[in-house]
Amino acid sequence: MSSELIGVLGIVSLFVLLALRMYIGMGMALLGFVGVGYLCGISSGTYILGIVPMAEGSSYTLTVIPLFVLMGQFAFLSGVSRDLYDTAYAWMGHFRGGLAMATILACGGFAAICGSSLATGATMAMVAIPEMDKYKYDPRLSTGCIAAGGTLGILIPPSIGFVIYGILTEQSIGKLFMAGFMPGFMLGGLFLLAIYLQCRLNPAMGPSGTPTSWKTKITSLKGTWGMLILFLIVMGGIYLGIFTPTEAAGIGAFGAMLFALCRGKLNLPTLIQALLDTGKTTAMIFLIIIGANIFSAFLGLTQLPTHLANFVAGLALPKVLVLAIIIVIYVALGCVMDCYAIMILTVPILFPVIEALRIDPIWFGVLMVIVLEVGLITPPVGLNVFVIKGAAPDVPLTTIFQGIWPFLLAAVLAIVLLTAFPQIATFLPEKMLGT
Amino acid sequence: MDFETSWRKLGVISRMFARLGALALFAMMMLTTTDVVCRYALNSPIIGAFEITEFLVLILIFSFIGFTQSQNGHIAVDILFTRFPKRVQLVVGFVNHLVCLLLMGLIAWMGVMTGLELWEVGEKSSNLHIPKYPFAFFLALGCVVACIEYVRDLMELAMSSKEREE
């Protein structure tokens, strides 16, 4: 049996194991161990099992993950989402569909201090759904806009998605963050447009709220400036090269903790809860990273990724076609799997193809994150959707999914625009001073 | 106290380790912040902050893998599995956890081996000269905690299949 064939067999067995509900990290570790053991002898297999967990478990670059997750947890704890929503509402509420628009803006704002889509969606759902119910918003619009707005969490920096992509592909996390900025704004804008058009076609979907005075508009900014400063320190520091992403994450977490403390939301039990939740997420991500590294060691031995890359490059297909195929694969995987797991699982196999085709890895990272976001809100496993279902138990899942369609179209449009004008993503990272 | 309840009580171990991990995480945040502040405000970075962070992240992760298992926090793909008949789910779940137990046990064993090797060589961190072997042993310990959780899951599965038969 040729070694490439063994590699293919390994990937197929992995999918079989995953379908049988094997834990993703452990499944990859198992097949990596068996594969290396088969190709190079059992002692090489056990050697890999000894060396990879120790190396990945004590990697300085990887510490950026728990620290950014912790920052998001503190932001979640601080209850700033309420103020963000009130601010956005004061400015947008009187428009038709204005509450839904305010939700998108508040989601975007929360995403700027939180790197997780689920946390963004969950916190906004609790604040915004009761308000929209009060103004008799169509549940399709109210739940759909939160599902969509939540996905901004992993596109607008800081973003756990970019951190993981950066680590897997050895790209600069700072550059990825900067690259996510403008596409994040663009996607948010397209979401607003989707709301505007829906309410234009069917005004009953989102009646306008009561107008607010300029004074209210200005004073509403009071609750949110602290968060804005935190965001500027973290992102500005990375952009100007004052500190590394890991340091930025540490400072961001500390700042978010102070922020929560000042707002009177931090005490010993909530602090411990935030730390425990962060630890859980971290262990979950790291076990997959460890498993993926063991699996990659095996795939590397089979030389399958290199051969696949050379094969695809040799076909001389148009890049757009290859990208389209990759996007279809991701959307399909996104229908059944968590987005971080997909990333860690596929990047070691697909990234050599991207490199061989000379596609800008930073730009591809942004594209991948948007595509994975689409996965977060598509049935049947749209995780964001289930979070919202938790906050609005009366709304049937089918209604939520119906409400998501216009936003999915907006996301598709964003992908098309990003492909047509790659500068949307690559402009800022080229200008930054840090690395 | 019978056998079943004593196994249930063992969950306290992973909870204890999680507290330790939470402490490591908090320390990591404080250390990074202090380091940056000292570097810019006082012009004197903390020596070895880098290495301590690496040790802390190791403690963090391996303190939490058992706890995460006990909270059902490690992800797996449910979509197909939930459509299998209940009986098949139980059997496959049992085999999965058994395989995980063996593999995690092997990783723990390799951690001990790595620890012994580091001890013999006397490898230390470059600035603070902290010996590295205790951390390999800690890794092994964390994996053992995860093994305990796999055993607890196996007991649960065995019991629920017994209940079904009754």
XYZ file of C-alpha atoms in Angstrom:
601
model
C 0.000 0.000 0.000
C 1.433 3.405 -0.948
C 1.816 5.913 1.852
C -0.587 8.392 0.210
C -3.244 5.712 0.200
C -2.627 5.148 3.903
C -3.118 8.886 4.403
C -6.443 8.811 2.566
C -7.436 5.791 4.628
C -6.535 7.752 7.772
C -8.774 10.658 6.786
C -11.656 8.357 5.903
C -11.307 6.491 9.213
C -11.267 9.815 11.009
C -14.621 10.764 9.526
C -16.011 7.357 10.458
C -14.830 7.811 14.050
C -16.310 11.312 14.179
C -19.654 10.049 12.891
C -19.564 7.522 15.732
C -19.330 10.405 18.199
C -15.701 9.942 19.114
C -14.341 13.117 20.735
C -12.696 15.085 17.928
C -9.339 15.608 19.650
C -9.054 12.044 20.884
C -10.093 10.626 17.504
C -7.334 12.539 15.735
C -4.773 11.573 18.385
C -5.762 7.920 18.087
C -5.478 7.760 14.296
C -2.292 9.802 14.316
C -0.778 7.393 16.818
C -1.911 4.297 14.923
C -0.805 5.797 11.584
C 2.658 6.805 12.758
C 2.998 3.464 14.522
C 2.086 1.599 11.316
C 4.448 3.612 9.108
C 7.471 3.930 11.418
C 7.051 1.388 14.153
C 5.251 1.437 17.457
C 8.016 3.254 19.330
C 7.703 6.242 16.963
C 3.965 6.249 17.635
C 4.365 6.384 21.393
C 7.172 8.935 20.988
C 4.742 11.286 19.216
C 2.182 10.756 21.981
C 4.787 11.823 24.513
C 6.245 14.798 22.722
C 3.241 16.591 21.182
C 1.115 17.178 24.331
C 4.149 18.524 26.180
C 5.164 20.830 23.304
C 1.687 22.173 22.561
C 0.754 22.339 26.217
C 3.617 24.652 27.072
C 3.630 26.879 24.007
C 3.844 30.606 24.646
C 1.996 31.540 21.431
C -0.958 29.395 22.404
C -1.487 31.320 25.668
C -3.200 33.955 23.574
C -6.229 31.624 23.382
C -7.156 31.413 27.101
C -6.430 35.112 27.624
C -8.714 36.293 24.827
C -11.424 33.834 25.889
C -11.129 35.242 29.407
C -11.442 38.797 28.102
C -14.684 37.824 26.390
C -15.953 36.150 29.569
C -15.353 39.305 31.590
C -17.030 41.421 28.917
C -19.989 39.059 29.056
C -20.033 39.353 32.828
C -19.872 43.163 32.822
C -23.345 43.472 31.325
C -22.065 46.095 28.895
C -24.278 44.571 26.211
C -27.254 46.355 27.811
C -25.565 49.766 27.500
C -24.385 49.051 23.994
C -27.910 48.192 23.007
C -29.342 51.301 24.684
C -26.821 53.480 22.878
C -27.518 51.910 19.506
C -31.235 52.136 20.198
C -31.079 55.845 21.013
C -29.418 56.464 17.660
C -31.295 54.006 15.436
C -34.544 53.156 17.229
C -36.825 55.566 15.398
C -36.061 54.092 11.982
C -38.191 51.367 10.526
C -36.544 48.124 11.686
C -34.422 50.326 13.899
C -34.373 47.942 16.845
C -33.043 45.170 14.657
C -30.438 47.566 13.263
C -29.520 48.588 16.796
C -29.047 44.907 17.607
C -26.586 44.474 14.737
C -24.638 47.553 15.852
C -24.579 46.443 19.468
C -23.417 42.972 18.384
C -20.629 44.574 16.379
C -19.646 46.657 19.387
C -19.661 43.689 21.720
C -17.661 41.676 19.178
C -14.944 44.306 19.543
C -14.151 43.103 23.048
C -15.271 39.517 22.734
C -13.852 36.950 20.357
C -16.647 34.440 20.475
C -19.779 34.286 18.372
C -21.685 32.240 20.891
C -21.074 34.681 23.743
C -21.990 37.620 21.507
C -25.210 35.966 20.358
C -26.149 34.791 23.841
C -25.645 38.115 25.582
C -27.460 40.109 22.893
C -30.396 37.727 22.723
C -31.126 38.309 26.398
C -31.121 42.080 25.995
C -32.629 42.645 22.564
C -35.368 40.045 22.183
C -37.614 41.431 24.982
C -37.306 44.933 23.477
C -38.204 43.781 20.000
C -41.131 41.782 21.376
C -42.375 44.939 23.044
C -42.517 46.748 19.702
C -44.219 43.759 18.025
C -41.321 42.831 15.806
C -41.781 39.783 13.648
C -39.967 36.934 15.515
C -38.301 35.981 12.239
C -36.571 39.348 12.134
C -35.822 39.624 15.852
C -34.212 36.191 16.181
C -32.624 36.250 12.715
C -30.821 39.520 13.296
C -29.305 38.282 16.570
C -28.133 35.049 14.983
C -26.520 37.074 12.214
C -25.152 39.801 14.486
C -23.616 37.199 16.756
C -21.460 35.913 13.933
C -19.675 39.259 13.844
C -18.014 38.037 17.060
C -15.411 35.949 15.268
C -14.821 38.410 12.429
C -14.324 41.695 14.279
C -11.117 41.471 16.319
C -10.225 40.155 18.813
C -11.300 36.861 17.390
C -10.609 33.349 18.626
C -11.103 32.101 15.079
C -8.219 34.219 13.789
C -6.043 33.223 16.729
C -6.472 29.537 15.942
C -5.981 30.065 12.204
C -2.862 32.136 12.862
C -1.367 29.466 15.090
C -2.139 26.619 12.699
C -0.703 28.382 9.655
C 2.066 30.337 11.404
C 0.616 33.628 10.205
C 0.752 36.816 12.256
C -2.240 36.975 14.586
C -1.961 40.774 14.663
C -2.188 40.972 10.875
C -5.183 38.659 10.835
C -6.934 40.843 13.405
C -6.346 43.936 11.297
C -7.514 42.070 8.197
C -10.792 41.225 9.892
C -11.689 44.848 10.575
C -13.033 46.172 7.290
C -14.720 42.905 6.251
C -16.396 42.965 9.678
C -17.697 46.468 9.050
C -18.758 45.496 5.555
C -20.649 42.439 6.742
C -22.321 44.471 9.492
C -23.329 47.046 6.875
C -24.760 44.367 4.618
C -26.756 43.006 7.558
C -28.186 46.492 8.127
C -29.065 46.670 4.452
C -30.809 43.302 4.692
C -32.929 44.622 7.573
C -33.711 47.846 5.728
C -34.868 46.001 2.622
C -37.009 43.554 4.571
C -38.764 46.328 6.464
C -39.165 48.287 3.257
C -40.919 45.369 1.601
C -42.960 44.488 4.658
C -43.223 47.349 7.169
C -45.054 45.136 9.673
C -41.863 43.165 10.247
C -40.149 45.931 12.171
C -42.238 48.928 13.286
C -40.249 52.016 14.247
C -39.684 52.881 17.888
C -40.136 56.230 19.643
C -37.786 58.989 18.490
C -35.167 60.182 20.994
C -33.798 63.686 21.549
C -30.204 64.620 20.736
C -29.550 64.967 24.412
C -30.511 61.334 25.030
C -28.412 60.310 22.053
C -25.298 61.938 23.498
C -25.818 60.861 27.115
C -26.440 57.284 25.979
C -22.758 57.103 25.048
C -21.814 57.308 28.727
C -22.055 53.595 29.483
C -19.928 52.494 26.573
C -16.847 54.691 26.495
C -14.874 52.476 28.899
C -15.284 49.589 26.533
C -14.239 51.714 23.602
C -11.009 52.665 25.366
C -10.276 49.020 26.141
C -10.760 48.141 22.499
C -8.515 50.982 21.356
C -5.736 49.960 23.765
C -5.805 46.311 22.727
C -6.088 46.825 18.973
C -4.041 50.014 18.866
C -1.271 48.292 20.798
C -1.164 45.435 18.316
C -1.410 47.766 15.304
C 1.408 50.026 16.478
C 3.555 47.075 17.538
C 3.619 48.158 21.187
C 2.791 44.682 22.338
C 2.390 41.168 21.005
C -1.052 39.600 20.643
C -0.404 37.506 23.772
C 0.408 40.604 25.798
C -2.567 42.410 24.291
C -4.773 39.505 25.338
C -3.429 39.617 28.890
C -3.990 43.349 29.151
C -7.387 43.045 27.495
C -8.468 40.392 29.995
C -7.189 42.485 32.887
C -8.894 45.623 31.544
C -12.165 43.787 30.995
C -11.926 42.494 34.556
C -11.486 46.037 35.883
C -14.355 47.157 33.687
C -16.626 44.481 35.170
C -15.403 45.419 38.644
C -16.213 49.113 38.132
C -19.683 48.190 36.988
C -20.191 46.227 40.191
C -20.579 42.888 38.423
C -17.418 41.236 39.704
C -17.262 39.285 42.955
C -15.546 36.084 43.986
C -18.212 33.646 42.701
C -18.550 35.377 39.301
C -14.769 35.643 39.006
C -14.359 31.924 39.673
C -17.157 31.131 37.230
C -15.486 33.215 34.507
C -12.156 31.476 35.151
C -13.742 28.010 35.135
C -15.686 28.668 31.927
C -12.531 29.950 30.269
C -10.571 26.913 31.448
C -13.202 24.591 30.018
C -13.148 26.267 26.609
C -9.354 26.304 26.655
C -9.041 22.614 27.478
C -11.567 21.814 24.759
C -9.635 23.769 22.129
C -6.227 22.492 23.259
C -7.236 18.849 23.239
C -8.267 19.295 19.607
C -5.036 21.139 18.801
C -2.979 18.379 20.430
C -4.940 15.714 18.557
C -4.599 17.621 15.293
C -0.851 17.908 15.725
C -0.510 14.179 16.300
C -2.695 13.558 13.256
C -0.665 16.049 11.197
C 2.547 14.245 12.116
C 1.031 11.138 10.562
C -0.292 12.982 7.490
C 3.096 14.616 7.044
C 4.737 11.184 6.955
C 2.334 10.026 4.252
C 3.140 13.200 2.281
C -0.521 13.375 1.334
C -0.935 17.167 1.878
C 2.096 17.955 -0.316
C 0.944 15.613 -3.058
C -2.596 16.980 -2.868
C -1.242 20.520 -3.144
C 0.948 19.640 -6.128
C -1.915 17.789 -7.740
C -4.335 20.707 -7.393
C -1.698 23.199 -8.547
C -0.908 20.933 -11.518
C -4.536 20.920 -12.643
C -4.169 24.628 -13.454
C -7.788 25.289 -12.557
C -8.815 28.905 -12.132
C -8.247 29.980 -8.514
C -11.853 31.062 -8.166
C -13.014 27.551 -8.973
C -10.688 25.985 -6.387
C -11.848 28.526 -3.821
C -15.467 27.841 -4.667
C -14.886 24.115 -4.113
C -13.185 24.809 -0.774
C -16.063 27.077 0.277
C -18.597 24.395 -0.588
C -16.616 21.871 1.490
C -16.563 24.270 4.443
C -20.247 25.088 4.272
C -21.009 21.364 4.119
C -18.789 20.653 7.132
C -20.271 23.670 8.898
C -23.650 22.004 8.729
C -22.513 19.192 11.021
C -19.555 20.436 13.044
C -18.352 23.199 15.333
C -16.392 25.920 13.524
C -13.152 25.681 15.527
C -13.077 21.927 15.057
C -13.490 22.342 11.295
C -10.663 24.818 11.191
C -8.231 22.682 13.176
C -9.238 19.586 11.232
C -8.973 20.957 7.693
C -6.236 23.574 7.758
C -3.329 21.087 7.927
C -4.711 19.337 4.834
C -5.871 22.342 2.801
C -3.328 25.008 3.676
C -0.561 23.522 1.456
C -3.031 23.791 -1.438
C -3.589 27.481 -0.667
C 0.159 28.055 -0.538
C 0.764 26.161 -3.767
C -1.836 28.323 -5.515
C -0.111 31.445 -4.126
C -3.295 32.668 -2.467
C -2.654 35.305 0.219
C -2.875 33.336 3.498
C -4.154 36.353 5.463
C -6.904 36.991 2.953
C -7.810 33.306 2.944
C -8.050 33.389 6.748
C -10.653 36.146 6.555
C -12.577 34.299 3.863
C -12.498 31.113 5.902
C -13.797 32.853 9.025
C -16.726 34.354 7.092
C -17.548 30.984 5.572
C -17.395 29.311 8.985
C -19.706 32.012 10.320
C -22.201 31.065 7.693
C -21.897 27.546 9.125
C -22.765 28.896 12.567
C -26.191 29.971 11.377
C -27.124 27.250 8.887
C -29.262 24.264 9.817
C -29.077 21.660 11.223
C -26.169 22.449 13.566
C -26.158 26.255 13.575
C -24.820 26.649 17.085
C -25.731 30.333 17.290
C -29.293 29.433 16.474
C -29.524 27.087 19.425
C -28.160 29.752 21.728
C -30.919 32.091 20.587
C -33.496 29.357 20.918
C -32.363 29.166 24.554
C -33.116 32.877 25.027
C -36.405 32.801 23.107
C -37.919 29.403 23.906
C -41.333 30.272 22.420
C -40.015 30.804 18.904
C -39.844 27.569 16.896
C -36.477 26.702 15.325
C -37.997 26.736 11.850
C -39.044 30.372 12.357
C -35.517 31.307 13.396
C -34.048 29.575 10.354
C -36.583 31.367 8.107
C -35.497 34.661 9.571
C -31.857 33.881 8.844
C -32.183 33.570 5.052
C -31.874 37.285 4.220
C -28.750 37.464 6.370
C -27.275 34.393 4.709
C -27.690 36.165 1.364
C -25.884 39.164 2.840
C -23.029 36.888 3.956
C -22.799 35.340 0.488
C -22.627 38.830 -0.988
C -19.816 39.631 1.464
C -17.880 36.567 0.276
C -18.318 37.620 -3.359
C -17.188 41.183 -2.612
C -14.198 39.976 -0.645
C -13.141 37.750 -3.532
C -13.611 40.505 -6.090
C -11.837 43.135 -3.973
C -9.240 41.387 -1.768
C -7.980 44.808 -0.636
C -10.939 44.993 1.758
C -9.010 42.534 3.914
C -5.391 43.107 2.922
C -5.257 46.912 3.097
C -4.954 47.377 6.884
C -2.444 44.596 7.631
C -0.102 46.016 4.984
C -0.174 49.365 6.744
C 0.384 48.153 10.300
C 3.615 48.755 12.207
C 3.626 45.685 14.454
C 4.117 42.117 13.308
C -20.650 3.284 51.126
C -21.188 1.159 48.062
C -19.098 1.022 44.936
C -21.337 3.217 42.770
C -21.562 6.200 45.116
C -17.840 6.121 45.772
C -17.208 6.425 42.034
C -19.629 9.324 41.847
C -17.716 11.063 44.616
C -14.487 10.876 42.647
C -15.731 13.836 40.610
C -14.328 15.968 43.398
C -10.816 15.314 42.065
C -11.426 16.930 38.686
C -13.201 19.844 40.379
C -10.180 20.388 42.621
C -7.832 20.357 39.677
C -10.082 22.843 37.867
C -9.693 25.266 40.799
C -5.932 24.924 40.491
C -6.175 25.603 36.760
C -8.331 28.669 37.416
C -5.620 29.964 39.712
C -2.988 29.385 37.017
C -5.128 31.293 34.504
C -5.548 34.222 36.866
C -1.811 34.251 37.563
C -1.118 34.203 33.828
C -3.275 37.277 33.256
C -1.705 39.178 36.154
C 1.818 38.203 35.131
C 1.371 39.303 31.507
C -0.166 42.620 32.539
C 2.500 43.327 35.176
C 5.240 42.413 32.721
C 4.014 44.891 30.098
C 3.463 47.641 32.674
C 6.930 47.104 34.146
C 8.510 47.105 30.716
C 6.996 50.414 29.605
C 6.505 52.300 32.859
C 9.553 51.163 34.825
C 11.708 50.039 31.924
C 12.427 46.736 33.632
C 10.571 43.691 32.309
C 10.052 40.749 34.649
C 12.866 38.267 34.053
C 11.545 34.911 32.957
C 7.915 36.031 32.543
C 7.957 34.154 29.257
C 8.976 30.823 30.814
C 6.629 31.135 33.772
C 3.760 31.765 31.328
C 4.676 28.585 29.464
C 4.603 26.585 32.689
C 1.325 28.205 33.746
C -0.421 27.407 30.479
C 0.620 23.767 30.844
C -0.837 23.691 34.357
C -3.988 25.403 33.087
C -4.656 22.947 30.289
C -3.887 19.718 32.053
C -5.781 20.815 35.169
C -8.843 21.273 33.039
C -9.002 18.292 30.691
C -10.611 16.076 33.318
C -13.058 18.746 34.468
C -14.005 19.555 30.882
C -14.729 15.868 30.318
C -16.931 15.774 33.426
C -18.891 18.808 32.165
C -19.316 17.267 28.734
C -17.228 20.101 27.304
C -15.124 18.172 24.785
C -16.802 18.355 21.432
C -17.964 15.508 19.267
C -20.269 15.289 16.266
C -23.810 14.407 17.355
C -25.771 14.745 14.188
C -25.654 11.151 12.905
C -25.183 9.503 16.237
C -28.444 10.695 17.771
C -30.336 8.878 15.006
C -28.879 5.493 15.950
C -31.014 3.158 18.063
C -30.489 3.708 21.806
C -28.862 0.329 22.247
C -26.271 0.984 19.547
C -25.581 4.402 21.071
C -24.829 2.800 24.412
C -22.490 0.184 22.960
C -20.638 2.642 20.698
C -20.423 5.158 23.538
C -18.952 2.493 25.770
C -16.338 1.494 23.197
C -15.463 5.167 22.565
C -14.857 5.895 26.210
C -12.877 2.710 26.647
C -10.622 3.660 23.716
C -10.224 7.188 25.131
C -9.344 5.716 28.523
C -6.610 3.530 27.032
C -5.210 6.305 24.829
C -5.233 8.878 27.630
C -3.588 6.310 29.890
C -0.872 5.846 27.293
C -0.376 9.613 27.028
C -0.085 9.776 30.836
C 2.474 6.962 30.762
C 4.495 8.739 28.081
C 4.321 11.884 30.239
C 5.934 9.938 33.092
C 8.615 8.671 30.695
C 9.290 12.200 29.430
C 9.474 13.390 33.038
C 12.031 10.742 33.977
C 14.099 11.577 30.930
C 14.036 15.319 31.703
C 15.026 14.498 35.265
C 18.012 12.438 34.177
C 19.199 15.039 31.696
C 18.496 17.741 34.293
C 16.881 20.074 31.744
C 16.076 23.534 33.119
C 14.424 26.674 31.788
C 16.910 29.116 30.318
C 16.541 32.189 32.569
C 15.166 31.095 35.907
C 16.689 27.597 35.831
C 13.413 25.970 36.843
C 13.695 22.189 36.321
C 11.284 20.992 33.641
C 10.593 17.451 34.820
C 7.858 18.304 37.397
C 5.743 19.746 34.611
C 5.903 16.539 32.596
C 4.767 14.707 35.720
C 1.963 17.239 36.126
C 0.897 16.589 32.535
C 0.710 12.881 33.363
C -1.297 13.656 36.487
C -3.799 15.744 34.513
C -4.197 12.870 32.043
C -4.828 10.478 34.943
C -7.594 12.809 36.165
C -9.080 12.651 32.664
C -8.843 8.834 32.860
C -10.814 8.880 36.114
C -13.518 10.881 34.340
C -13.590 8.381 31.454
C -14.043 5.585 33.990
C -16.875 7.526 35.614
C -18.516 7.960 32.201
C -18.089 4.237 31.576
C -19.799 3.479 34.891
C -22.665 5.801 33.976
C -23.076 4.093 30.610
C -22.953 0.655 32.184
C -25.557 1.648 34.735
C -27.925 3.182 32.220
C -27.771 0.005 30.132
C -28.515 -2.021 33.270
C -31.521 0.187 33.980
C -32.772 -0.368 30.451
C -32.664 -4.113 30.890
C -34.547 -4.041 34.157
